[in-house]
Amino acid sequence: MNTIQVQTVQILARIEPFDRLDTAALGRLAHGVRSLRASRGEMLMHRGTEPGGMYLVLEGEIKLFLISSAGAEKVVRLAGPADTFCEENIFSDSCQSLAAQATRNSIVLHIQRGALQAAMAAQPAFAMALMARLSERMRELVDGMEQCTQRSSTQRVAHYLVQHADSDDGDVHLPCDKQTIASQLNLTPETFSRVLNRLRRDGFIVPRGRRAITLTNRLQLERIAA
């Protein structure tokens, strides 16, 4: 292996599910790995393309989104460090329904389908871990559909805040700008801001700067979210 491939093996060995592979299997997988750098705002993948494998985010953040016929953007998921996307492409060469764009300067690994399939055949534990990750993606998608179709705007925001709150002090550190969060919740930025203001007036939350919120009545927010 060359120096880059050795470094790739060392990186993958620390990240799930690649940590299920032994050193020899990681070495073989490294031959099918390509490192990509994306500046903030740069498109990594357009809708309708066939990626030929899956992606692993090392640094930064990648936005996976849809564009409606009216031109509105719907953020489906944000992938941060150690997160993956396009896992379904391991098993199929179908074109992607989502586009991928860097929301900040990012480093991403593209792992070829053939290399992944060979690793899965050689190491069943790795194959099971990948299947578990794909199952989790399906669960997240169903949860997102429920959010957007069966919950009111207030319920969606309350659910989001409770999900992202620290378990000890109830602080929420918003991972991205409010416009992106609103898109994830299938709300307009104006509606998202109105709901936050209403929750603040009712004494459920206290804003702490641009990207921090403290839940002052977490129990009531959980009731609203439910």
mmCIF file with all atom_site columns, C-alpha atoms in Angstrom:
data_model
loop_
_atom_site.group_PDB
_atom_site.id
_atom_site.type_symbol
_atom_site.label_atom_id
_atom_site.label_alt_id
_atom_site.label_comp_id
_atom_site.label_asym_id
_atom_site.label_entity_id
_atom_site.label_seq_id
_atom_site.pdbx_PDB_ins_code
_atom_site.Cartn_x
_atom_site.Cartn_y
_atom_site.Cartn_z
_atom_site.occupancy
_atom_site.B_iso_or_equiv
_atom_site.pdbx_formal_charge
_atom_site.auth_seq_id
_atom_site.auth_comp_id
_atom_site.auth_asym_id
_atom_site.auth_atom_id
_atom_site.pdbx_PDB_model_num
ATOM 1   C CA . MET A 1 1   ? 0.000   0.000   0.000   1.00 0.00 ? 1   MET A CA 1
ATOM 2   C CA . ASN A 1 2   ? 1.122   3.547   -0.649  1.00 0.00 ? 2   ASN A CA 1
ATOM 3   C CA . THR A 1 3   ? 1.159   6.269   2.006   1.00 0.00 ? 3   THR A CA 1
ATOM 4   C CA . ILE A 1 4   ? -2.342  7.539   1.188   1.00 0.00 ? 4   ILE A CA 1
ATOM 5   C CA . GLN A 1 5   ? -3.809  4.049   1.413   1.00 0.00 ? 5   GLN A CA 1
ATOM 6   C CA . VAL A 1 6   ? -2.088  3.448   4.767   1.00 0.00 ? 6   VAL A CA 1
ATOM 7   C CA . GLN A 1 7   ? -3.593  6.691   6.076   1.00 0.00 ? 7   GLN A CA 1
ATOM 8   C CA . THR A 1 8   ? -7.001  5.653   4.739   1.00 0.00 ? 8   THR A CA 1
ATOM 9   C CA . VAL A 1 9   ? -6.774  2.330   6.600   1.00 0.00 ? 9   VAL A CA 1
ATOM 10  C CA . GLN A 1 10  ? -5.876  4.145   9.823   1.00 0.00 ? 10  GLN A CA 1
ATOM 11  C CA . ILE A 1 11  ? -8.850  6.497   9.435   1.00 0.00 ? 11  ILE A CA 1
ATOM 12  C CA . LEU A 1 12  ? -11.386 3.789   8.575   1.00 0.00 ? 12  LEU A CA 1
ATOM 13  C CA . ALA A 1 13  ? -10.240 1.564   11.452  1.00 0.00 ? 13  ALA A CA 1
ATOM 14  C CA . ARG A 1 14  ? -11.552 4.209   13.890  1.00 0.00 ? 14  ARG A CA 1
ATOM 15  C CA . ILE A 1 15  ? -14.986 4.675   12.307  1.00 0.00 ? 15  ILE A CA 1
ATOM 16  C CA . GLU A 1 16  ? -18.027 2.437   12.532  1.00 0.00 ? 16  GLU A CA 1
ATOM 17  C CA . PRO A 1 17  ? -18.898 0.207   10.659  1.00 0.00 ? 17  PRO A CA 1
ATOM 18  C CA . PHE A 1 18  ? -15.445 -0.007  9.072   1.00 0.00 ? 18  PHE A CA 1
ATOM 19  C CA . ASP A 1 19  ? -13.957 -0.895  12.457  1.00 0.00 ? 19  ASP A CA 1
ATOM 20  C CA . ARG A 1 20  ? -15.531 -4.341  11.950  1.00 0.00 ? 20  ARG A CA 1
ATOM 21  C CA . LEU A 1 21  ? -12.956 -5.087  9.241   1.00 0.00 ? 21  LEU A CA 1
ATOM 22  C CA . ASP A 1 22  ? -9.531  -6.539  9.987   1.00 0.00 ? 22  ASP A CA 1
ATOM 23  C CA . THR A 1 23  ? -6.358  -4.837  8.751   1.00 0.00 ? 23  THR A CA 1
ATOM 24  C CA . ALA A 1 24  ? -6.062  -6.989  5.625   1.00 0.00 ? 24  ALA A CA 1
ATOM 25  C CA . ALA A 1 25  ? -9.682  -6.310  4.611   1.00 0.00 ? 25  ALA A CA 1
ATOM 26  C CA . LEU A 1 26  ? -9.242  -2.581  5.265   1.00 0.00 ? 26  LEU A CA 1
ATOM 27  C CA . GLY A 1 27  ? -6.147  -2.614  3.065   1.00 0.00 ? 27  GLY A CA 1
ATOM 28  C CA . ARG A 1 28  ? -8.107  -4.132  0.190   1.00 0.00 ? 28  ARG A CA 1
ATOM 29  C CA . LEU A 1 29  ? -10.970 -1.692  0.732   1.00 0.00 ? 29  LEU A CA 1
ATOM 30  C CA . ALA A 1 30  ? -8.561  1.265   0.656   1.00 0.00 ? 30  ALA A CA 1
ATOM 31  C CA . HIS A 1 31  ? -7.838  0.562   -3.017  1.00 0.00 ? 31  HIS A CA 1
ATOM 32  C CA . GLY A 1 32  ? -11.439 1.573   -3.758  1.00 0.00 ? 32  GLY A CA 1
ATOM 33  C CA . VAL A 1 33  ? -11.436 4.781   -1.717  1.00 0.00 ? 33  VAL A CA 1
ATOM 34  C CA . ARG A 1 34  ? -11.100 8.291   -3.131  1.00 0.00 ? 34  ARG A CA 1
ATOM 35  C CA . SER A 1 35  ? -10.770 11.439  -1.021  1.00 0.00 ? 35  SER A CA 1
ATOM 36  C CA . LEU A 1 36  ? -12.808 14.499  -2.040  1.00 0.00 ? 36  LEU A CA 1
ATOM 37  C CA . ARG A 1 37  ? -12.648 18.077  -0.797  1.00 0.00 ? 37  ARG A CA 1
ATOM 38  C CA . ALA A 1 38  ? -15.738 20.261  -1.125  1.00 0.00 ? 38  ALA A CA 1
ATOM 39  C CA . SER A 1 39  ? -15.903 23.969  -0.353  1.00 0.00 ? 39  SER A CA 1
ATOM 40  C CA . ARG A 1 40  ? -18.930 25.456  1.332   1.00 0.00 ? 40  ARG A CA 1
ATOM 41  C CA . GLY A 1 41  ? -21.808 25.562  -1.158  1.00 0.00 ? 41  GLY A CA 1
ATOM 42  C CA . GLU A 1 42  ? -20.143 23.135  -3.572  1.00 0.00 ? 42  GLU A CA 1
ATOM 43  C CA . MET A 1 43  ? -22.299 20.362  -5.029  1.00 0.00 ? 43  MET A CA 1
ATOM 44  C CA . LEU A 1 44  ? -20.985 16.900  -4.293  1.00 0.00 ? 44  LEU A CA 1
ATOM 45  C CA . MET A 1 45  ? -23.732 14.998  -6.091  1.00 0.00 ? 45  MET A CA 1
ATOM 46  C CA . HIS A 1 46  ? -26.633 16.076  -8.280  1.00 0.00 ? 46  HIS A CA 1
ATOM 47  C CA . ARG A 1 47  ? -30.010 14.395  -8.284  1.00 0.00 ? 47  ARG A CA 1
ATOM 48  C CA . GLY A 1 48  ? -30.228 11.722  -10.961 1.00 0.00 ? 48  GLY A CA 1
ATOM 49  C CA . THR A 1 49  ? -26.550 10.766  -10.833 1.00 0.00 ? 49  THR A CA 1
ATOM 50  C CA . GLU A 1 50  ? -25.339 7.255   -10.106 1.00 0.00 ? 50  GLU A CA 1
ATOM 51  C CA . PRO A 1 51  ? -22.657 7.554   -7.405  1.00 0.00 ? 51  PRO A CA 1
ATOM 52  C CA . GLY A 1 52  ? -21.158 4.074   -7.806  1.00 0.00 ? 52  GLY A CA 1
ATOM 53  C CA . GLY A 1 53  ? -20.727 3.601   -4.067  1.00 0.00 ? 53  GLY A CA 1
ATOM 54  C CA . MET A 1 54  ? -21.253 5.295   -0.727  1.00 0.00 ? 54  MET A CA 1
ATOM 55  C CA . TYR A 1 55  ? -19.775 8.363   0.955   1.00 0.00 ? 55  TYR A CA 1
ATOM 56  C CA . LEU A 1 56  ? -18.188 8.850   4.370   1.00 0.00 ? 56  LEU A CA 1
ATOM 57  C CA . VAL A 1 57  ? -17.872 12.342  5.837   1.00 0.00 ? 57  VAL A CA 1
ATOM 58  C CA . LEU A 1 58  ? -14.572 12.978  7.611   1.00 0.00 ? 58  LEU A CA 1
ATOM 59  C CA . GLU A 1 59  ? -14.842 16.730  8.188   1.00 0.00 ? 59  GLU A CA 1
ATOM 60  C CA . GLY A 1 60  ? -17.525 19.360  7.674   1.00 0.00 ? 60  GLY A CA 1
ATOM 61  C CA . GLU A 1 61  ? -21.156 18.734  6.816   1.00 0.00 ? 61  GLU A CA 1
ATOM 62  C CA . ILE A 1 62  ? -23.106 17.573  3.775   1.00 0.00 ? 62  ILE A CA 1
ATOM 63  C CA . LYS A 1 63  ? -26.718 18.515  3.114   1.00 0.00 ? 63  LYS A CA 1
ATOM 64  C CA . LEU A 1 64  ? -28.929 15.926  1.394   1.00 0.00 ? 64  LEU A CA 1
ATOM 65  C CA . PHE A 1 65  ? -31.960 17.569  -0.152  1.00 0.00 ? 65  PHE A CA 1
ATOM 66  C CA . LEU A 1 66  ? -34.750 17.589  -2.710  1.00 0.00 ? 66  LEU A CA 1
ATOM 67  C CA . ILE A 1 67  ? -35.929 20.420  -4.941  1.00 0.00 ? 67  ILE A CA 1
ATOM 68  C CA . SER A 1 68  ? -39.682 20.630  -5.542  1.00 0.00 ? 68  SER A CA 1
ATOM 69  C CA . SER A 1 69  ? -41.246 21.471  -8.916  1.00 0.00 ? 69  SER A CA 1
ATOM 70  C CA . ALA A 1 70  ? -41.808 24.984  -7.538  1.00 0.00 ? 70  ALA A CA 1
ATOM 71  C CA . GLY A 1 71  ? -38.107 25.319  -6.747  1.00 0.00 ? 71  GLY A CA 1
ATOM 72  C CA . ALA A 1 72  ? -38.424 24.970  -2.959  1.00 0.00 ? 72  ALA A CA 1
ATOM 73  C CA . GLU A 1 73  ? -35.660 23.109  -1.156  1.00 0.00 ? 73  GLU A CA 1
ATOM 74  C CA . LYS A 1 74  ? -36.479 20.277  1.262   1.00 0.00 ? 74  LYS A CA 1
ATOM 75  C CA . VAL A 1 75  ? -33.572 19.187  3.437   1.00 0.00 ? 75  VAL A CA 1
ATOM 76  C CA . VAL A 1 76  ? -33.870 15.473  4.152   1.00 0.00 ? 76  VAL A CA 1
ATOM 77  C CA . ARG A 1 77  ? -30.753 14.970  6.249   1.00 0.00 ? 77  ARG A CA 1
ATOM 78  C CA . LEU A 1 78  ? -27.489 16.567  7.336   1.00 0.00 ? 78  LEU A CA 1
ATOM 79  C CA . ALA A 1 79  ? -24.458 14.263  7.375   1.00 0.00 ? 79  ALA A CA 1
ATOM 80  C CA . GLY A 1 80  ? -21.640 15.251  9.724   1.00 0.00 ? 80  GLY A CA 1
ATOM 81  C CA . PRO A 1 81  ? -18.265 13.709  10.644  1.00 0.00 ? 81  PRO A CA 1
ATOM 82  C CA . ALA A 1 82  ? -18.271 9.864   10.736  1.00 0.00 ? 82  ALA A CA 1
ATOM 83  C CA . ASP A 1 83  ? -21.679 9.844   9.025   1.00 0.00 ? 83  ASP A CA 1
ATOM 84  C CA . THR A 1 84  ? -22.361 8.102   5.726   1.00 0.00 ? 84  THR A CA 1
ATOM 85  C CA . PHE A 1 85  ? -24.811 8.467   2.879   1.00 0.00 ? 85  PHE A CA 1
ATOM 86  C CA . CYS A 1 86  ? -25.756 6.615   -0.310  1.00 0.00 ? 86  CYS A CA 1
ATOM 87  C CA . GLU A 1 87  ? -25.533 3.289   1.565   1.00 0.00 ? 87  GLU A CA 1
ATOM 88  C CA . GLU A 1 88  ? -28.372 1.967   -0.590  1.00 0.00 ? 88  GLU A CA 1
ATOM 89  C CA . ASN A 1 89  ? -26.114 2.299   -3.631  1.00 0.00 ? 89  ASN A CA 1
ATOM 90  C CA . ILE A 1 90  ? -24.005 -0.617  -2.389  1.00 0.00 ? 90  ILE A CA 1
ATOM 91  C CA . PHE A 1 91  ? -26.794 -2.954  -3.474  1.00 0.00 ? 91  PHE A CA 1
ATOM 92  C CA . SER A 1 92  ? -28.105 -1.161  -6.540  1.00 0.00 ? 92  SER A CA 1
ATOM 93  C CA . ASP A 1 93  ? -26.839 1.028   -9.354  1.00 0.00 ? 93  ASP A CA 1
ATOM 94  C CA . SER A 1 94  ? -30.003 3.149   -9.358  1.00 0.00 ? 94  SER A CA 1
ATOM 95  C CA . CYS A 1 95  ? -29.783 6.916   -9.691  1.00 0.00 ? 95  CYS A CA 1
ATOM 96  C CA . GLN A 1 96  ? -30.033 9.087   -6.606  1.00 0.00 ? 96  GLN A CA 1
ATOM 97  C CA . SER A 1 97  ? -33.231 10.917  -5.668  1.00 0.00 ? 97  SER A CA 1
ATOM 98  C CA . LEU A 1 98  ? -31.328 13.353  -3.459  1.00 0.00 ? 98  LEU A CA 1
ATOM 99  C CA . ALA A 1 99  ? -28.699 15.955  -4.195  1.00 0.00 ? 99  ALA A CA 1
ATOM 100 C CA . ALA A 1 100 ? -25.707 16.474  -1.887  1.00 0.00 ? 100 ALA A CA 1
ATOM 101 C CA . GLN A 1 101 ? -24.099 19.833  -1.138  1.00 0.00 ? 101 GLN A CA 1
ATOM 102 C CA . ALA A 1 102 ? -21.436 20.917  1.355   1.00 0.00 ? 102 ALA A CA 1
ATOM 103 C CA . THR A 1 103 ? -22.767 23.381  3.934   1.00 0.00 ? 103 THR A CA 1
ATOM 104 C CA . ARG A 1 104 ? -19.210 24.058  5.120   1.00 0.00 ? 104 ARG A CA 1
ATOM 105 C CA . ASN A 1 105 ? -15.733 23.144  3.922   1.00 0.00 ? 105 ASN A CA 1
ATOM 106 C CA . SER A 1 106 ? -15.696 19.351  3.972   1.00 0.00 ? 106 SER A CA 1
ATOM 107 C CA . ILE A 1 107 ? -13.568 16.265  3.390   1.00 0.00 ? 107 ILE A CA 1
ATOM 108 C CA . VAL A 1 108 ? -15.465 13.209  2.170   1.00 0.00 ? 108 VAL A CA 1
ATOM 109 C CA . LEU A 1 109 ? -14.377 9.705   1.186   1.00 0.00 ? 109 LEU A CA 1
ATOM 110 C CA . HIS A 1 110 ? -16.060 7.991   -1.745  1.00 0.00 ? 110 HIS A CA 1
ATOM 111 C CA . ILE A 1 111 ? -15.931 4.192   -1.401  1.00 0.00 ? 111 ILE A CA 1
ATOM 112 C CA . GLN A 1 112 ? -16.567 2.192   -4.569  1.00 0.00 ? 112 GLN A CA 1
ATOM 113 C CA . ARG A 1 113 ? -19.412 -0.300  -4.688  1.00 0.00 ? 113 ARG A CA 1
ATOM 114 C CA . GLY A 1 114 ? -17.221 -3.204  -5.824  1.00 0.00 ? 114 GLY A CA 1
ATOM 115 C CA . ALA A 1 115 ? -14.773 -2.713  -2.950  1.00 0.00 ? 115 ALA A CA 1
ATOM 116 C CA . LEU A 1 116 ? -17.621 -2.575  -0.443  1.00 0.00 ? 116 LEU A CA 1
ATOM 117 C CA . GLN A 1 117 ? -19.272 -5.694  -1.817  1.00 0.00 ? 117 GLN A CA 1
ATOM 118 C CA . ALA A 1 118 ? -15.976 -7.592  -1.627  1.00 0.00 ? 118 ALA A CA 1
ATOM 119 C CA . ALA A 1 119 ? -15.491 -6.492  1.995   1.00 0.00 ? 119 ALA A CA 1
ATOM 120 C CA . MET A 1 120 ? -19.039 -7.559  2.868   1.00 0.00 ? 120 MET A CA 1
ATOM 121 C CA . ALA A 1 121 ? -18.483 -10.999 1.352   1.00 0.00 ? 121 ALA A CA 1
ATOM 122 C CA . ALA A 1 122 ? -15.217 -11.438 3.244   1.00 0.00 ? 122 ALA A CA 1
ATOM 123 C CA . GLN A 1 123 ? -16.408 -10.125 6.627   1.00 0.00 ? 123 GLN A CA 1
ATOM 124 C CA . PRO A 1 124 ? -20.049 -10.940 7.570   1.00 0.00 ? 124 PRO A CA 1
ATOM 125 C CA . ALA A 1 125 ? -19.874 -8.708  10.661  1.00 0.00 ? 125 ALA A CA 1
ATOM 126 C CA . PHE A 1 126 ? -19.181 -5.736  8.393   1.00 0.00 ? 126 PHE A CA 1
ATOM 127 C CA . ALA A 1 127 ? -22.096 -6.682  6.137   1.00 0.00 ? 127 ALA A CA 1
ATOM 128 C CA . MET A 1 128 ? -24.433 -6.897  9.145   1.00 0.00 ? 128 MET A CA 1
ATOM 129 C CA . ALA A 1 129 ? -23.274 -3.506  10.428  1.00 0.00 ? 129 ALA A CA 1
ATOM 130 C CA . LEU A 1 130 ? -23.911 -1.906  7.033   1.00 0.00 ? 130 LEU A CA 1
ATOM 131 C CA . MET A 1 131 ? -27.386 -3.468  6.885   1.00 0.00 ? 131 MET A CA 1
ATOM 132 C CA . ALA A 1 132 ? -28.111 -2.133  10.368  1.00 0.00 ? 132 ALA A CA 1
ATOM 133 C CA . ARG A 1 133 ? -27.055 1.340   9.254   1.00 0.00 ? 133 ARG A CA 1
ATOM 134 C CA . LEU A 1 134 ? -29.283 1.121   6.182   1.00 0.00 ? 134 LEU A CA 1
ATOM 135 C CA . SER A 1 135 ? -32.201 0.014   8.380   1.00 0.00 ? 135 SER A CA 1
ATOM 136 C CA . GLU A 1 136 ? -31.602 3.040   10.599  1.00 0.00 ? 136 GLU A CA 1
ATOM 137 C CA . ARG A 1 137 ? -31.763 5.290   7.536   1.00 0.00 ? 137 ARG A CA 1
ATOM 138 C CA . MET A 1 138 ? -35.146 3.789   6.643   1.00 0.00 ? 138 MET A CA 1
ATOM 139 C CA . ARG A 1 139 ? -36.410 4.402   10.180  1.00 0.00 ? 139 ARG A CA 1
ATOM 140 C CA . GLU A 1 140 ? -35.231 8.020   10.032  1.00 0.00 ? 140 GLU A CA 1
ATOM 141 C CA . LEU A 1 141 ? -37.021 8.477   6.711   1.00 0.00 ? 141 LEU A CA 1
ATOM 142 C CA . VAL A 1 142 ? -40.312 7.156   8.120   1.00 0.00 ? 142 VAL A CA 1
ATOM 143 C CA . ASP A 1 143 ? -39.907 9.393   11.187  1.00 0.00 ? 143 ASP A CA 1
ATOM 144 C CA . GLY A 1 144 ? -39.359 12.350  8.887   1.00 0.00 ? 144 GLY A CA 1
ATOM 145 C CA . MET A 1 145 ? -42.468 11.512  6.876   1.00 0.00 ? 145 MET A CA 1
ATOM 146 C CA . GLU A 1 146 ? -44.505 11.297  10.086  1.00 0.00 ? 146 GLU A CA 1
ATOM 147 C CA . GLN A 1 147 ? -43.134 14.646  11.194  1.00 0.00 ? 147 GLN A CA 1
ATOM 148 C CA . CYS A 1 148 ? -44.130 16.376  7.984   1.00 0.00 ? 148 CYS A CA 1
ATOM 149 C CA . THR A 1 149 ? -47.535 14.784  7.415   1.00 0.00 ? 149 THR A CA 1
ATOM 150 C CA . GLN A 1 150 ? -49.053 14.050  10.832  1.00 0.00 ? 150 GLN A CA 1
ATOM 151 C CA . ARG A 1 151 ? -47.766 16.750  13.171  1.00 0.00 ? 151 ARG A CA 1
ATOM 152 C CA . SER A 1 152 ? -48.574 20.433  13.453  1.00 0.00 ? 152 SER A CA 1
ATOM 153 C CA . SER A 1 153 ? -45.849 23.042  13.085  1.00 0.00 ? 153 SER A CA 1
ATOM 154 C CA . THR A 1 154 ? -45.663 23.452  16.881  1.00 0.00 ? 154 THR A CA 1
ATOM 155 C CA . GLN A 1 155 ? -45.380 19.695  17.388  1.00 0.00 ? 155 GLN A CA 1
ATOM 156 C CA . ARG A 1 156 ? -42.569 19.478  14.823  1.00 0.00 ? 156 ARG A CA 1
ATOM 157 C CA . VAL A 1 157 ? -40.530 22.230  16.466  1.00 0.00 ? 157 VAL A CA 1
ATOM 158 C CA . ALA A 1 158 ? -41.130 20.863  19.977  1.00 0.00 ? 158 ALA A CA 1
ATOM 159 C CA . HIS A 1 159 ? -40.100 17.379  18.855  1.00 0.00 ? 159 HIS A CA 1
ATOM 160 C CA . TYR A 1 160 ? -36.939 18.733  17.224  1.00 0.00 ? 160 TYR A CA 1
ATOM 161 C CA . LEU A 1 161 ? -35.938 20.676  20.357  1.00 0.00 ? 161 LEU A CA 1
ATOM 162 C CA . VAL A 1 162 ? -36.537 17.719  22.671  1.00 0.00 ? 162 VAL A CA 1
ATOM 163 C CA . GLN A 1 163 ? -34.586 15.416  20.345  1.00 0.00 ? 163 GLN A CA 1
ATOM 164 C CA . HIS A 1 164 ? -31.563 17.715  20.291  1.00 0.00 ? 164 HIS A CA 1
ATOM 165 C CA . ALA A 1 165 ? -31.576 18.799  23.938  1.00 0.00 ? 165 ALA A CA 1
ATOM 166 C CA . ASP A 1 166 ? -28.748 17.860  26.272  1.00 0.00 ? 166 ASP A CA 1
ATOM 167 C CA . SER A 1 167 ? -29.963 15.239  28.729  1.00 0.00 ? 167 SER A CA 1
ATOM 168 C CA . ASP A 1 168 ? -28.482 17.061  31.744  1.00 0.00 ? 168 ASP A CA 1
ATOM 169 C CA . ASP A 1 169 ? -29.148 20.777  31.436  1.00 0.00 ? 169 ASP A CA 1
ATOM 170 C CA . GLY A 1 170 ? -31.751 20.932  28.649  1.00 0.00 ? 170 GLY A CA 1
ATOM 171 C CA . ASP A 1 171 ? -29.564 23.080  26.402  1.00 0.00 ? 171 ASP A CA 1
ATOM 172 C CA . VAL A 1 172 ? -30.023 22.791  22.636  1.00 0.00 ? 172 VAL A CA 1
ATOM 173 C CA . HIS A 1 173 ? -27.143 23.734  20.343  1.00 0.00 ? 173 HIS A CA 1
ATOM 174 C CA . LEU A 1 174 ? -28.599 24.138  16.871  1.00 0.00 ? 174 LEU A CA 1
ATOM 175 C CA . PRO A 1 175 ? -26.297 22.306  14.421  1.00 0.00 ? 175 PRO A CA 1
ATOM 176 C CA . CYS A 1 176 ? -27.091 24.591  11.483  1.00 0.00 ? 176 CYS A CA 1
ATOM 177 C CA . ASP A 1 177 ? -28.893 27.805  10.559  1.00 0.00 ? 177 ASP A CA 1
ATOM 178 C CA . LYS A 1 178 ? -32.620 28.141  11.232  1.00 0.00 ? 178 LYS A CA 1
ATOM 179 C CA . GLN A 1 179 ? -33.493 28.160  7.539   1.00 0.00 ? 179 GLN A CA 1
ATOM 180 C CA . THR A 1 180 ? -31.999 24.675  7.130   1.00 0.00 ? 180 THR A CA 1
ATOM 181 C CA . ILE A 1 181 ? -33.758 23.380  10.251  1.00 0.00 ? 181 ILE A CA 1
ATOM 182 C CA . ALA A 1 182 ? -37.056 24.810  8.980   1.00 0.00 ? 182 ALA A CA 1
ATOM 183 C CA . SER A 1 183 ? -36.546 22.980  5.691   1.00 0.00 ? 183 SER A CA 1
ATOM 184 C CA . GLN A 1 184 ? -35.901 19.715  7.554   1.00 0.00 ? 184 GLN A CA 1
ATOM 185 C CA . LEU A 1 185 ? -39.202 20.187  9.374   1.00 0.00 ? 185 LEU A CA 1
ATOM 186 C CA . ASN A 1 186 ? -40.998 21.117  6.143   1.00 0.00 ? 186 ASN A CA 1
ATOM 187 C CA . LEU A 1 187 ? -41.725 24.609  7.461   1.00 0.00 ? 187 LEU A CA 1
ATOM 188 C CA . THR A 1 188 ? -41.017 28.045  6.083   1.00 0.00 ? 188 THR A CA 1
ATOM 189 C CA . PRO A 1 189 ? -38.361 30.007  8.008   1.00 0.00 ? 189 PRO A CA 1
ATOM 190 C CA . GLU A 1 190 ? -41.079 32.486  8.995   1.00 0.00 ? 190 GLU A CA 1
ATOM 191 C CA . THR A 1 191 ? -43.278 29.744  10.495  1.00 0.00 ? 191 THR A CA 1
ATOM 192 C CA . PHE A 1 192 ? -40.321 28.246  12.338  1.00 0.00 ? 192 PHE A CA 1
ATOM 193 C CA . SER A 1 193 ? -39.485 31.652  13.862  1.00 0.00 ? 193 SER A CA 1
ATOM 194 C CA . ARG A 1 194 ? -43.119 32.243  14.835  1.00 0.00 ? 194 ARG A CA 1
ATOM 195 C CA . VAL A 1 195 ? -43.293 28.903  16.654  1.00 0.00 ? 195 VAL A CA 1
ATOM 196 C CA . LEU A 1 196 ? -40.041 29.604  18.507  1.00 0.00 ? 196 LEU A CA 1
ATOM 197 C CA . ASN A 1 197 ? -41.364 33.023  19.552  1.00 0.00 ? 197 ASN A CA 1
ATOM 198 C CA . ARG A 1 198 ? -44.614 31.449  20.760  1.00 0.00 ? 198 ARG A CA 1
ATOM 199 C CA . LEU A 1 199 ? -42.739 28.846  22.808  1.00 0.00 ? 199 LEU A CA 1
ATOM 200 C CA . ARG A 1 200 ? -40.584 31.620  24.270  1.00 0.00 ? 200 ARG A CA 1
ATOM 201 C CA . ARG A 1 201 ? -43.620 33.721  25.221  1.00 0.00 ? 201 ARG A CA 1
ATOM 202 C CA . ASP A 1 202 ? -45.250 30.681  26.837  1.00 0.00 ? 202 ASP A CA 1
ATOM 203 C CA . GLY A 1 203 ? -42.157 30.133  28.974  1.00 0.00 ? 203 GLY A CA 1
ATOM 204 C CA . PHE A 1 204 ? -41.063 26.826  27.448  1.00 0.00 ? 204 PHE A CA 1
ATOM 205 C CA . ILE A 1 205 ? -37.716 27.998  26.019  1.00 0.00 ? 205 ILE A CA 1
ATOM 206 C CA . VAL A 1 206 ? -35.127 30.764  26.445  1.00 0.00 ? 206 VAL A CA 1
ATOM 207 C CA . PRO A 1 207 ? -32.972 31.688  23.396  1.00 0.00 ? 207 PRO A CA 1
ATOM 208 C CA . ARG A 1 208 ? -29.223 31.897  24.066  1.00 0.00 ? 208 ARG A CA 1
ATOM 209 C CA . GLY A 1 209 ? -27.734 33.701  21.087  1.00 0.00 ? 209 GLY A CA 1
ATOM 210 C CA . ARG A 1 210 ? -28.119 32.653  17.450  1.00 0.00 ? 210 ARG A CA 1
ATOM 211 C CA . ARG A 1 211 ? -27.654 28.892  17.830  1.00 0.00 ? 211 ARG A CA 1
ATOM 212 C CA . ALA A 1 212 ? -28.448 27.995  21.432  1.00 0.00 ? 212 ALA A CA 1
ATOM 213 C CA . ILE A 1 213 ? -31.739 27.466  23.253  1.00 0.00 ? 213 ILE A CA 1
ATOM 214 C CA . THR A 1 214 ? -32.457 26.360  26.819  1.00 0.00 ? 214 THR A CA 1
ATOM 215 C CA . LEU A 1 215 ? -35.575 24.281  27.478  1.00 0.00 ? 215 LEU A CA 1
ATOM 216 C CA . THR A 1 216 ? -37.182 25.691  30.626  1.00 0.00 ? 216 THR A CA 1
ATOM 217 C CA . ASN A 1 217 ? -40.156 23.310  30.570  1.00 0.00 ? 217 ASN A CA 1
ATOM 218 C CA . ARG A 1 218 ? -38.952 20.132  28.920  1.00 0.00 ? 218 ARG A CA 1
ATOM 219 C CA . LEU A 1 219 ? -41.806 17.991  30.225  1.00 0.00 ? 219 LEU A CA 1
ATOM 220 C CA . GLN A 1 220 ? -44.423 20.227  28.615  1.00 0.00 ? 220 GLN A CA 1
ATOM 221 C CA . LEU A 1 221 ? -42.490 20.305  25.355  1.00 0.00 ? 221 LEU A CA 1
ATOM 222 C CA . GLU A 1 222 ? -42.408 16.496  25.347  1.00 0.00 ? 222 GLU A CA 1
ATOM 223 C CA . ARG A 1 223 ? -46.189 16.495  25.797  1.00 0.00 ? 223 ARG A CA 1
ATOM 224 C CA . ILE A 1 224 ? -46.593 18.925  22.906  1.00 0.00 ? 224 ILE A CA 1
ATOM 225 C CA . ALA A 1 225 ? -44.282 16.853  20.714  1.00 0.00 ? 225 ALA A CA 1
ATOM 226 C CA . ALA A 1 226 ? -46.256 13.683  21.425  1.00 0.00 ? 226 ALA A CA 1
#
